Every structure is written in C-alpha cells, then in structure tokens.
Amino acid sequence: MWMTHVVALCLLAQVASAENKKLSSHATTLADNSANLAFSLYHNMAKEKDTENILISPVVVASSLGIVALGGKASTASQVKTVLSADKLKDEHLHAGLSELLSEVSDAKTRNTTWKINNRLYGPSSVSFVDDFVKNSKKHYNYDHSKINFRDKRSAVNSINEWAAKSTDGKLPEVTKDVQNPDGAMIVNAMFFKPHWDEKFHEKMVDNRGFLVTRSFTIGVPMMHRTGLYDFYDDTQNSIFVLNMPLGQKQASMILIMPYHLEPLDRLEKLLTRKQVDTWLSKMENKAVAISLPKISLEVSHNLQKHLAGLGLTEAVDKAKADLSNISGKKDLYLSNVFHASALELDVEGNPFDASIFSSDKLRNPKLFYVDHPFFFLVKDNKTNSILYIGRVVRPKGDKMRDEL
C-alpha cells in the first residue's frame, strides 16, 4: 500500500513537472518569431481578392520552413532563417527549437483539444532521399516521405487527397484539385483542429440562423448559444468587438475579432498587427457575454509557395537557384508546391460549466456577441505565446437562404 502511494506521487510529480517545464531559449525565440510570421503571412494571403476563408497554422508553417532549411544548403537554407527572423540561431538550435515548440503546443494530453497534424514531403519518382535527411526530418518534424509520379496528375492528386483524408479520419477530404510544377519537391500539411471549450455550449440550444456573407447573400447555419463570463473588449473607436474564449485546460484561447456590423473585412484587416491584438487583449475586462457562434466545419487548403516567396523564400522555390541537395544528394529539386490544408470544426463540446453562476447577479445585462457576419480569429497558446491558428471566416458552408418579404 505504501509503495502504491509512492508510485502515485511520483507519477503526479512527473505530470506536474511536464506541465511546468520551461521552453528552451531557442523554442521561446521561435515561438515569438512565428507569431510575427503569422501576421505577415496572413496579410500576404489576404491580398488575393478571390480568397474567402483563410486558415493557417503559423507554427506548422514554421516547421515546414524548418524542413526546407534541413534539406537546403548555402543561401537556400539561410533564407529560411531570415523569413523566421532567426539568423543568429545555429542550425541545430533552429531544428531543435522548432521541434520542441510544435511538440509543446500540440500535446493533446495537456491541452485537451483535438489537433491532428500530418506532414509529408513528396518527391518525383526519380528522386532518392538521403538517409540522414529522412531520419532528421522524422526526428525533428515528424515528416513522412513519398515518391510520386507527378506527370500522371490525376493519380498524383488522388494519392495526395487519399492520404490527407485517411490521416485526418476523413475530416479533410481534399487538399488540391491539381498539381502545378510537377518536377519538384512538394510539402503537404494535412490537419484537423477542433477546439474543446473551457465551458461547453448547451447542445439543445442550437438553432438555424442566417450568416450574412454580403448584403445580398445569406447562408443558413446552425448557431450555438451560451451566456457566461468572458474577457471582452468593445473598441468603440474602431467599432470592433473582441472576445477571448478559453479552450481545454485554459492553456490556449480562441480570440474572435468582429466588426459591429456586416462589412468587408478590409478595414479590420488594415488594423491587424500583433501590437494591435496585444493592445486589445490588454484592455479586456471579464464580464457577462451572451455568445451566438456558428456551429460549422471548414475545410481550407492554401498553396503557400508564392506567399512564402513573397516573404523572402525566393531561392527554394526557384528551379534555377534552389540548392536542396541535402534531400537527395544532388541539386535536382526545388520547392514546387506547399499545400497547407486544415479542417476546422466549431462545436458545442467542452468542459462542464459552473451552473451556480446562473443563480447569481454576475450574468445580468450581458454584452451581446452575435457572430452572424464575417470575422477574424486566432488561436493563441498561453504558455508559449505562439499562434496556433490565424484566419478569417467569410463564407461558411451552408445553403443560400431565400429572401422573404
């Protein structure tokens, strides 16, 4: 009996130690830098007028850049450090730091939120992967490797989509409809993210409402409702609401940023900087908020190749200049595609709420946070201050609602 207690105490101590373990200085630096990358990459992508929903994971993008650095030599590799603002880091510290960061933020046991991350590097059927590269990319970034005949486009696309669907339990059925530039190396990130709220929504308080995509186009979506105490800020100067919704074990939060009324997101996005978000967060007050949030699932896939080139990764994506010889032993590859695909699911599930609060005066006169038009969001990790996701919802899935007189 005494020994059982000792073992139990040791296990508890190990868990507490794991939770309180500090990040290395390299991981801390890269967490901070990847948060800056989040806004740079988002703004680069938002310039495209035909892009609607945006969904990117900056820490996963950073790890994909790590793969490029691992496979690259000379200036092809050093450009990665420049994009990550990590020029002073040694190579081994870059890879160890990115690995540590991603392992920390994606630990399902401590965070109680579903986040499946699957990464694969595809090469043309003629390539031979160097053993050291395969071993180190698996060790640091958990990357798989596969040869594929890109010239048979239909078969290649089917193979990529089947892998993505299988690795996300069917949540992400399609990464791409086409493969451009079929003669290089291709990175594919396939992810499924489902927040687990710190306080759940009531499953019976879900009804169908309209989501205003534009003034003339409304989509029917199921809407979740709950009232609780949340950190909230009403930016009256800019006509913007900001809400902080804790996730899981309160180690991360989903921050929702929404203009008062339906409008194109351009005005809001011009305000979006890391400094501005930090300012909004610093002004938040804990108060009663009545939330109505769409119960939706999104599948979004972006080819980040040209966007990363726009941020300075110009050599790796250039067939004539790329030196990715650490991948194959020869200068026969360049980065032809970077598919970054995620499925996101917002659902009612979460921890039980404190029912006693409903008999108190704390929920009197709640602020209304009614998400029925396009909004911006980010998922922020509270321990590392990294940004797990950044994006916008402009057009959720749903049927067009009929106009009624």
Coordinates of C-alpha atoms in Angstrom, one line a residue:
M1 CA 0.0 0.0 0.0
W2 CA 2.8 2.4 1.0
M3 CA 4.6 1.6 -2.3
T4 CA 1.4 2.3 -4.3
H5 CA 1.2 5.7 -2.8
V6 CA 4.9 6.4 -3.6
V7 CA 4.4 5.4 -7.2
A8 CA 1.2 7.5 -7.5
L9 CA 3.0 10.5 -6.0
C10 CA 5.9 10.0 -8.4
L11 CA 3.6 9.9 -11.4
L12 CA 1.8 13.1 -10.2
A13 CA 5.2 14.8 -9.8
Q14 CA 6.2 13.8 -13.4
V15 CA 2.9 15.2 -14.8
A16 CA 3.4 18.4 -12.8
S17 CA 7.0 18.6 -14.0
A18 CA 6.0 18.2 -17.6
E19 CA 3.3 20.9 -17.3
N20 CA 5.7 23.3 -15.6
K21 CA 8.7 22.5 -17.9
K22 CA 10.1 25.7 -19.4
L23 CA 10.8 26.0 -23.0
S24 CA 14.4 26.4 -24.2
S25 CA 15.5 29.9 -25.2
H26 CA 15.6 28.7 -28.9
A27 CA 12.0 27.4 -28.7
T28 CA 10.9 30.7 -27.0
T29 CA 12.6 32.8 -29.7
L30 CA 10.9 30.8 -32.5
A31 CA 7.5 30.9 -30.8
D32 CA 7.8 34.7 -30.7
N33 CA 9.1 34.9 -34.3
S34 CA 6.4 32.5 -35.6
A35 CA 3.8 34.8 -34.1
N36 CA 5.2 37.7 -36.1
L37 CA 5.2 35.4 -39.2
A38 CA 1.5 34.8 -38.6
F39 CA 0.5 38.4 -39.4
S40 CA 3.0 38.8 -42.3
L41 CA 1.7 35.7 -44.0
Y42 CA -1.9 36.5 -43.3
H43 CA -1.7 39.9 -44.9
N44 CA 0.2 38.5 -47.9
M45 CA -2.6 36.0 -48.4
A46 CA -5.5 38.5 -47.8
K47 CA -4.3 40.5 -50.8
E48 CA -5.8 37.9 -53.1
K49 CA -9.3 39.1 -53.9
D50 CA -10.7 35.6 -54.7
T51 CA -9.6 34.2 -51.4
E52 CA -12.6 33.9 -48.9
N53 CA -11.9 31.8 -45.8
I54 CA -8.3 31.8 -44.6
L55 CA -7.0 29.2 -42.2
I56 CA -3.2 28.8 -41.5
S57 CA -1.2 27.5 -38.6
P58 CA 2.0 29.6 -38.2
V59 CA 3.8 27.1 -36.0
V60 CA 3.2 24.4 -38.6
V61 CA 4.3 26.7 -41.4
A62 CA 7.4 27.4 -39.3
S63 CA 8.1 23.7 -39.1
S64 CA 7.7 23.4 -42.9
L65 CA 10.3 26.1 -43.3
G66 CA 12.4 24.0 -41.0
I67 CA 12.2 21.1 -43.4
V68 CA 13.4 23.5 -46.2
A69 CA 16.4 24.5 -44.1
L70 CA 17.1 20.9 -43.3
G71 CA 17.1 20.0 -47.0
G72 CA 18.8 23.1 -48.2
K73 CA 22.4 24.4 -48.4
A74 CA 24.0 27.8 -48.5
S75 CA 21.7 30.7 -49.2
T76 CA 18.7 28.4 -49.9
A77 CA 18.9 27.3 -46.3
S78 CA 19.9 30.7 -44.8
Q79 CA 16.8 32.4 -46.4
V80 CA 14.7 30.3 -44.1
K81 CA 16.3 31.8 -41.0
T82 CA 15.7 35.3 -42.5
V83 CA 12.0 34.6 -43.0
L84 CA 11.8 33.3 -39.4
S85 CA 13.9 36.3 -38.1
A86 CA 16.3 33.6 -36.7
D87 CA 19.6 34.5 -38.5
K88 CA 21.5 34.3 -35.2
L89 CA 20.4 30.7 -34.4
K90 CA 22.7 27.8 -35.2
D91 CA 21.2 25.1 -37.5
E92 CA 20.9 22.6 -34.7
H93 CA 19.2 25.1 -32.4
L94 CA 16.7 26.0 -35.2
H95 CA 15.6 22.4 -35.7
A96 CA 15.6 21.5 -32.0
G97 CA 13.7 24.7 -31.2
L98 CA 11.0 24.2 -33.8
S99 CA 10.6 20.6 -32.8
E100 CA 10.3 21.5 -29.2
L101 CA 7.7 24.2 -29.9
L102 CA 5.5 22.1 -32.1
S103 CA 5.6 19.2 -29.6
E104 CA 4.7 21.5 -26.8
V105 CA 1.7 23.2 -28.4
S106 CA 0.2 20.0 -30.0
D107 CA 0.3 17.8 -26.8
A108 CA -3.2 16.5 -26.7
K109 CA -2.8 15.2 -23.1
T110 CA -2.2 18.6 -21.5
R111 CA -4.3 20.7 -23.8
N112 CA -7.5 18.6 -24.1
T113 CA -8.1 19.8 -27.6
T114 CA -8.2 17.8 -30.8
W115 CA -5.4 18.7 -33.2
K116 CA -4.2 16.1 -35.7
I117 CA -1.1 17.3 -37.6
N118 CA 0.2 15.2 -40.5
N119 CA 3.1 16.2 -42.8
R120 CA 4.6 14.7 -45.9
L121 CA 7.3 15.5 -48.3
Y122 CA 6.6 14.3 -51.8
G123 CA 9.3 13.9 -54.4
P124 CA 9.2 12.9 -58.1
S125 CA 9.5 9.2 -58.7
S126 CA 13.1 9.7 -59.9
V127 CA 14.4 11.1 -56.6
S128 CA 16.4 9.2 -54.0
F129 CA 16.0 10.5 -50.5
V130 CA 19.3 10.8 -48.4
D131 CA 19.0 8.6 -45.3
D132 CA 20.2 11.4 -42.9
F133 CA 17.6 13.7 -44.2
V134 CA 14.8 11.1 -43.8
K135 CA 16.0 10.4 -40.3
N136 CA 16.3 14.0 -39.2
S137 CA 13.1 15.2 -40.8
K138 CA 11.2 12.5 -39.0
K139 CA 13.0 13.2 -35.7
H140 CA 12.5 17.0 -35.7
Y141 CA 9.4 17.5 -37.7
N142 CA 7.6 14.1 -37.9
Y143 CA 7.6 14.2 -41.6
D144 CA 6.9 11.2 -43.8
H145 CA 8.3 10.9 -47.3
S146 CA 6.9 9.5 -50.5
K147 CA 7.8 9.3 -54.2
I148 CA 5.1 10.1 -56.6
N149 CA 4.7 10.2 -60.4
F150 CA 3.6 13.8 -60.7
R151 CA 3.3 13.5 -64.5
D152 CA 0.2 11.3 -64.0
K153 CA -1.6 14.2 -62.5
R154 CA -4.9 12.5 -61.8
S155 CA -3.2 9.7 -60.0
A156 CA -1.0 12.0 -58.0
V157 CA -3.8 14.2 -56.9
N158 CA -5.9 11.2 -55.9
S159 CA -3.0 9.8 -53.9
I160 CA -2.4 13.1 -52.0
N161 CA -6.1 13.6 -51.2
E162 CA -6.5 10.0 -50.1
W163 CA -3.5 10.3 -47.7
A164 CA -4.9 13.6 -46.3
A165 CA -8.3 12.1 -45.8
K166 CA -7.0 9.0 -44.1
S167 CA -4.6 10.9 -41.8
T168 CA -7.4 13.2 -40.6
D169 CA -10.0 10.5 -40.2
G170 CA -11.9 11.8 -43.2
K171 CA -12.2 15.3 -41.9
L172 CA -10.1 16.7 -44.8
P173 CA -11.3 15.0 -48.0
E174 CA -9.4 17.2 -50.4
V175 CA -6.1 19.1 -50.4
T176 CA -5.9 20.0 -54.1
K177 CA -7.6 19.5 -57.5
D178 CA -4.4 20.0 -59.4
V179 CA -0.6 19.8 -59.0
Q180 CA 1.3 22.6 -60.7
N181 CA 5.0 22.3 -61.5
P182 CA 5.3 18.5 -61.3
D183 CA 9.1 18.3 -61.3
G184 CA 10.0 19.4 -57.8
A185 CA 9.6 18.6 -54.1
M186 CA 6.2 19.2 -52.6
I187 CA 5.3 19.8 -48.9
V188 CA 1.8 18.8 -47.7
N189 CA 0.4 19.7 -44.3
A190 CA -2.9 18.0 -43.5
M191 CA -4.6 19.0 -40.2
F192 CA -7.8 18.7 -38.2
F193 CA -8.4 21.2 -35.4
K194 CA -11.4 21.1 -33.1
P195 CA -11.4 23.4 -30.1
H196 CA -12.6 22.0 -26.8
W197 CA -14.2 24.9 -25.0
D198 CA -13.3 25.6 -21.3
E199 CA -17.1 25.9 -20.9
K200 CA -19.3 24.0 -23.3
F201 CA -22.3 25.2 -25.2
H202 CA -25.7 23.6 -24.4
E203 CA -26.3 21.0 -27.1
K204 CA -30.1 21.8 -27.0
M205 CA -29.5 25.5 -27.6
V206 CA -28.7 25.2 -31.2
D207 CA -31.0 26.6 -33.9
N208 CA -30.8 27.7 -37.6
R209 CA -29.9 31.3 -38.3
G210 CA -28.7 33.4 -41.1
F211 CA -25.0 34.2 -41.7
L212 CA -24.6 37.4 -43.8
V213 CA -21.8 36.8 -46.4
T214 CA -22.8 40.0 -48.2
R215 CA -25.9 42.3 -48.0
S216 CA -27.4 40.3 -50.8
F217 CA -26.2 36.8 -49.9
T218 CA -27.2 34.9 -46.7
I219 CA -26.3 31.4 -45.8
G220 CA -28.2 29.2 -43.3
V221 CA -26.0 27.9 -40.5
P222 CA -26.7 26.2 -37.1
M223 CA -26.0 28.7 -34.3
M224 CA -24.8 27.8 -30.8
H225 CA -25.7 30.0 -27.9
R226 CA -24.5 30.4 -24.3
T227 CA -24.0 33.1 -21.7
G228 CA -21.1 33.2 -19.4
L229 CA -18.2 35.3 -18.0
Y230 CA -15.6 36.1 -20.6
D231 CA -12.8 38.5 -21.2
F232 CA -14.3 41.1 -23.6
Y233 CA -13.4 44.4 -25.2
D234 CA -15.6 46.8 -27.0
D235 CA -13.4 49.0 -29.3
T236 CA -15.8 51.9 -29.7
Q237 CA -13.3 54.0 -31.6
N238 CA -13.0 51.3 -34.4
S239 CA -16.4 49.7 -34.0
I240 CA -15.0 46.3 -33.2
F241 CA -15.8 43.6 -30.6
V242 CA -13.0 41.4 -29.3
L243 CA -13.8 38.2 -27.3
N244 CA -11.4 35.7 -25.6
M245 CA -12.8 32.2 -25.3
P246 CA -10.6 29.8 -23.3
L247 CA -10.0 26.3 -24.5
G248 CA -9.5 23.0 -22.8
Q249 CA -7.3 23.4 -19.8
K250 CA -7.1 27.2 -20.3
Q251 CA -3.7 26.7 -21.9
A252 CA -4.9 28.3 -25.1
S253 CA -7.7 30.6 -26.2
M254 CA -9.7 31.4 -29.4
I255 CA -9.8 35.1 -29.8
L256 CA -12.6 36.3 -32.0
I257 CA -12.4 39.8 -33.6
M258 CA -15.5 41.1 -35.3
P259 CA -16.8 44.4 -36.7
Y260 CA -20.0 45.7 -35.2
H261 CA -21.9 45.1 -38.4
L262 CA -21.6 43.4 -41.8
E263 CA -18.8 45.0 -43.8
P264 CA -15.9 43.8 -46.0
L265 CA -13.0 42.8 -43.7
D266 CA -10.5 45.1 -45.4
R267 CA -10.9 47.9 -42.8
L268 CA -10.5 45.5 -39.9
E269 CA -7.5 43.8 -41.6
K270 CA -5.7 47.1 -42.0
L271 CA -5.7 47.4 -38.2
L272 CA -4.5 43.8 -37.6
T273 CA -1.0 43.8 -36.3
R274 CA 0.4 41.8 -33.4
K275 CA 0.8 45.0 -31.4
Q276 CA -2.9 45.9 -32.0
V277 CA -4.1 42.5 -30.9
D278 CA -1.9 42.7 -27.8
T279 CA -3.5 46.2 -27.1
W280 CA -7.0 44.8 -27.4
L281 CA -6.1 41.9 -25.1
S282 CA -4.6 44.3 -22.5
K283 CA -7.9 46.3 -22.4
M284 CA -10.2 43.3 -21.9
E285 CA -12.5 43.1 -18.9
N286 CA -14.1 39.9 -17.5
K287 CA -17.9 40.4 -17.9
A288 CA -21.1 38.7 -18.8
V289 CA -21.3 37.9 -22.5
A290 CA -24.2 36.3 -24.5
I291 CA -22.4 34.5 -27.3
S292 CA -24.0 33.2 -30.5
L293 CA -21.4 31.3 -32.6
P294 CA -21.9 29.3 -35.8
K295 CA -21.6 25.6 -35.4
I296 CA -19.6 25.0 -38.5
S297 CA -16.9 22.9 -40.2
L298 CA -14.5 24.4 -42.7
E299 CA -12.0 22.7 -45.0
V300 CA -9.5 25.2 -46.3
S301 CA -6.4 24.5 -48.4
H302 CA -3.8 27.0 -49.5
N303 CA -0.7 26.7 -51.7
L304 CA 1.7 28.8 -49.8
Q305 CA 4.6 28.6 -52.3
K306 CA 4.2 32.1 -53.7
H307 CA 3.2 33.6 -50.4
L308 CA 6.4 32.3 -48.7
A309 CA 8.4 33.6 -51.7
G310 CA 6.7 37.0 -51.1
L311 CA 8.1 36.9 -47.6
G312 CA 11.7 36.2 -48.8
L313 CA 11.9 32.5 -49.5
T314 CA 12.9 33.1 -53.1
E315 CA 15.6 30.6 -53.8
A316 CA 14.0 27.4 -52.6
V317 CA 11.0 27.9 -55.0
D318 CA 13.2 28.9 -58.0
K319 CA 14.1 25.9 -60.1
A320 CA 17.3 27.6 -61.4
K321 CA 18.6 28.7 -58.0
A322 CA 17.4 26.2 -55.4
D323 CA 20.0 24.1 -53.6
L324 CA 18.1 21.4 -51.8
S325 CA 20.8 18.8 -52.2
N326 CA 20.6 17.7 -48.6
I327 CA 17.3 16.0 -49.6
S328 CA 18.6 13.9 -52.5
G329 CA 22.4 14.4 -52.6
K330 CA 22.1 16.4 -55.8
K331 CA 20.8 19.8 -56.9
D332 CA 17.9 18.2 -58.7
L333 CA 15.0 19.6 -56.6
Y334 CA 13.2 22.8 -55.9
L335 CA 10.1 23.6 -53.7
S336 CA 7.3 23.4 -56.3
N337 CA 4.3 23.4 -54.0
V338 CA 3.5 23.9 -50.3
F339 CA 0.0 22.7 -49.6
H340 CA -1.2 23.8 -46.2
A341 CA -4.7 22.3 -45.6
S342 CA -6.8 22.3 -42.4
A343 CA -10.2 21.2 -41.4
L344 CA -11.7 23.3 -38.5
E345 CA -14.7 22.3 -36.5
L346 CA -16.6 24.6 -34.1
D347 CA -18.9 22.5 -32.0
V348 CA -20.7 22.6 -28.6
E349 CA -18.3 20.3 -26.9
G350 CA -16.3 21.4 -23.8
N351 CA -15.9 21.2 -20.1
P352 CA -19.0 21.3 -17.8
F353 CA -20.0 24.9 -17.0
D354 CA -20.5 26.3 -13.5
A355 CA -24.3 26.2 -13.1
S356 CA -24.2 28.1 -9.8
I357 CA -23.4 31.3 -11.7
F358 CA -26.9 31.4 -13.2
S359 CA -28.4 32.0 -9.8
S360 CA -26.2 35.0 -9.1
D361 CA -26.2 38.5 -10.4
K362 CA -23.0 38.1 -12.4
L363 CA -24.8 37.4 -15.7
R364 CA -27.1 40.4 -15.5
N365 CA -27.2 42.7 -18.6
P366 CA -24.7 40.6 -20.7
K367 CA -22.9 42.1 -23.7
L368 CA -24.1 40.6 -27.0
F369 CA -21.6 38.9 -29.2
Y370 CA -23.6 37.7 -32.2
V371 CA -21.4 36.2 -34.9
D372 CA -23.7 36.4 -38.0
H373 CA -21.2 38.0 -40.4
P374 CA -17.5 37.6 -41.4
F375 CA -15.0 37.7 -38.6
F376 CA -11.3 37.2 -37.9
F377 CA -9.9 34.8 -35.3
L378 CA -6.7 33.5 -33.9
V379 CA -5.9 30.6 -31.5
K380 CA -3.2 31.7 -29.1
D381 CA -1.2 29.4 -26.9
N382 CA -0.9 31.0 -23.4
K383 CA 2.3 29.2 -22.3
T384 CA 4.4 29.9 -25.4
N385 CA 2.6 33.0 -26.7
S386 CA 2.7 31.4 -30.1
I387 CA -0.2 31.5 -32.5
L388 CA -1.6 28.0 -33.3
Y389 CA -4.0 29.3 -36.0
I390 CA -4.9 32.6 -37.6
G391 CA -7.6 33.1 -40.1
R392 CA -11.0 34.5 -41.1
V393 CA -14.4 33.1 -41.8
V394 CA -16.1 34.9 -44.7
R395 CA -18.3 32.2 -46.1
P396 CA -19.1 29.1 -44.0
K397 CA -20.7 26.0 -45.6
G398 CA -24.5 26.2 -45.9
D399 CA -27.4 26.6 -48.2
K400 CA -28.4 30.0 -49.5
M401 CA -31.4 31.4 -47.6
R402 CA -34.4 32.6 -49.6
D403 CA -35.3 36.2 -49.5
E404 CA -38.5 36.7 -47.7
L405 CA -40.8 39.7 -47.9

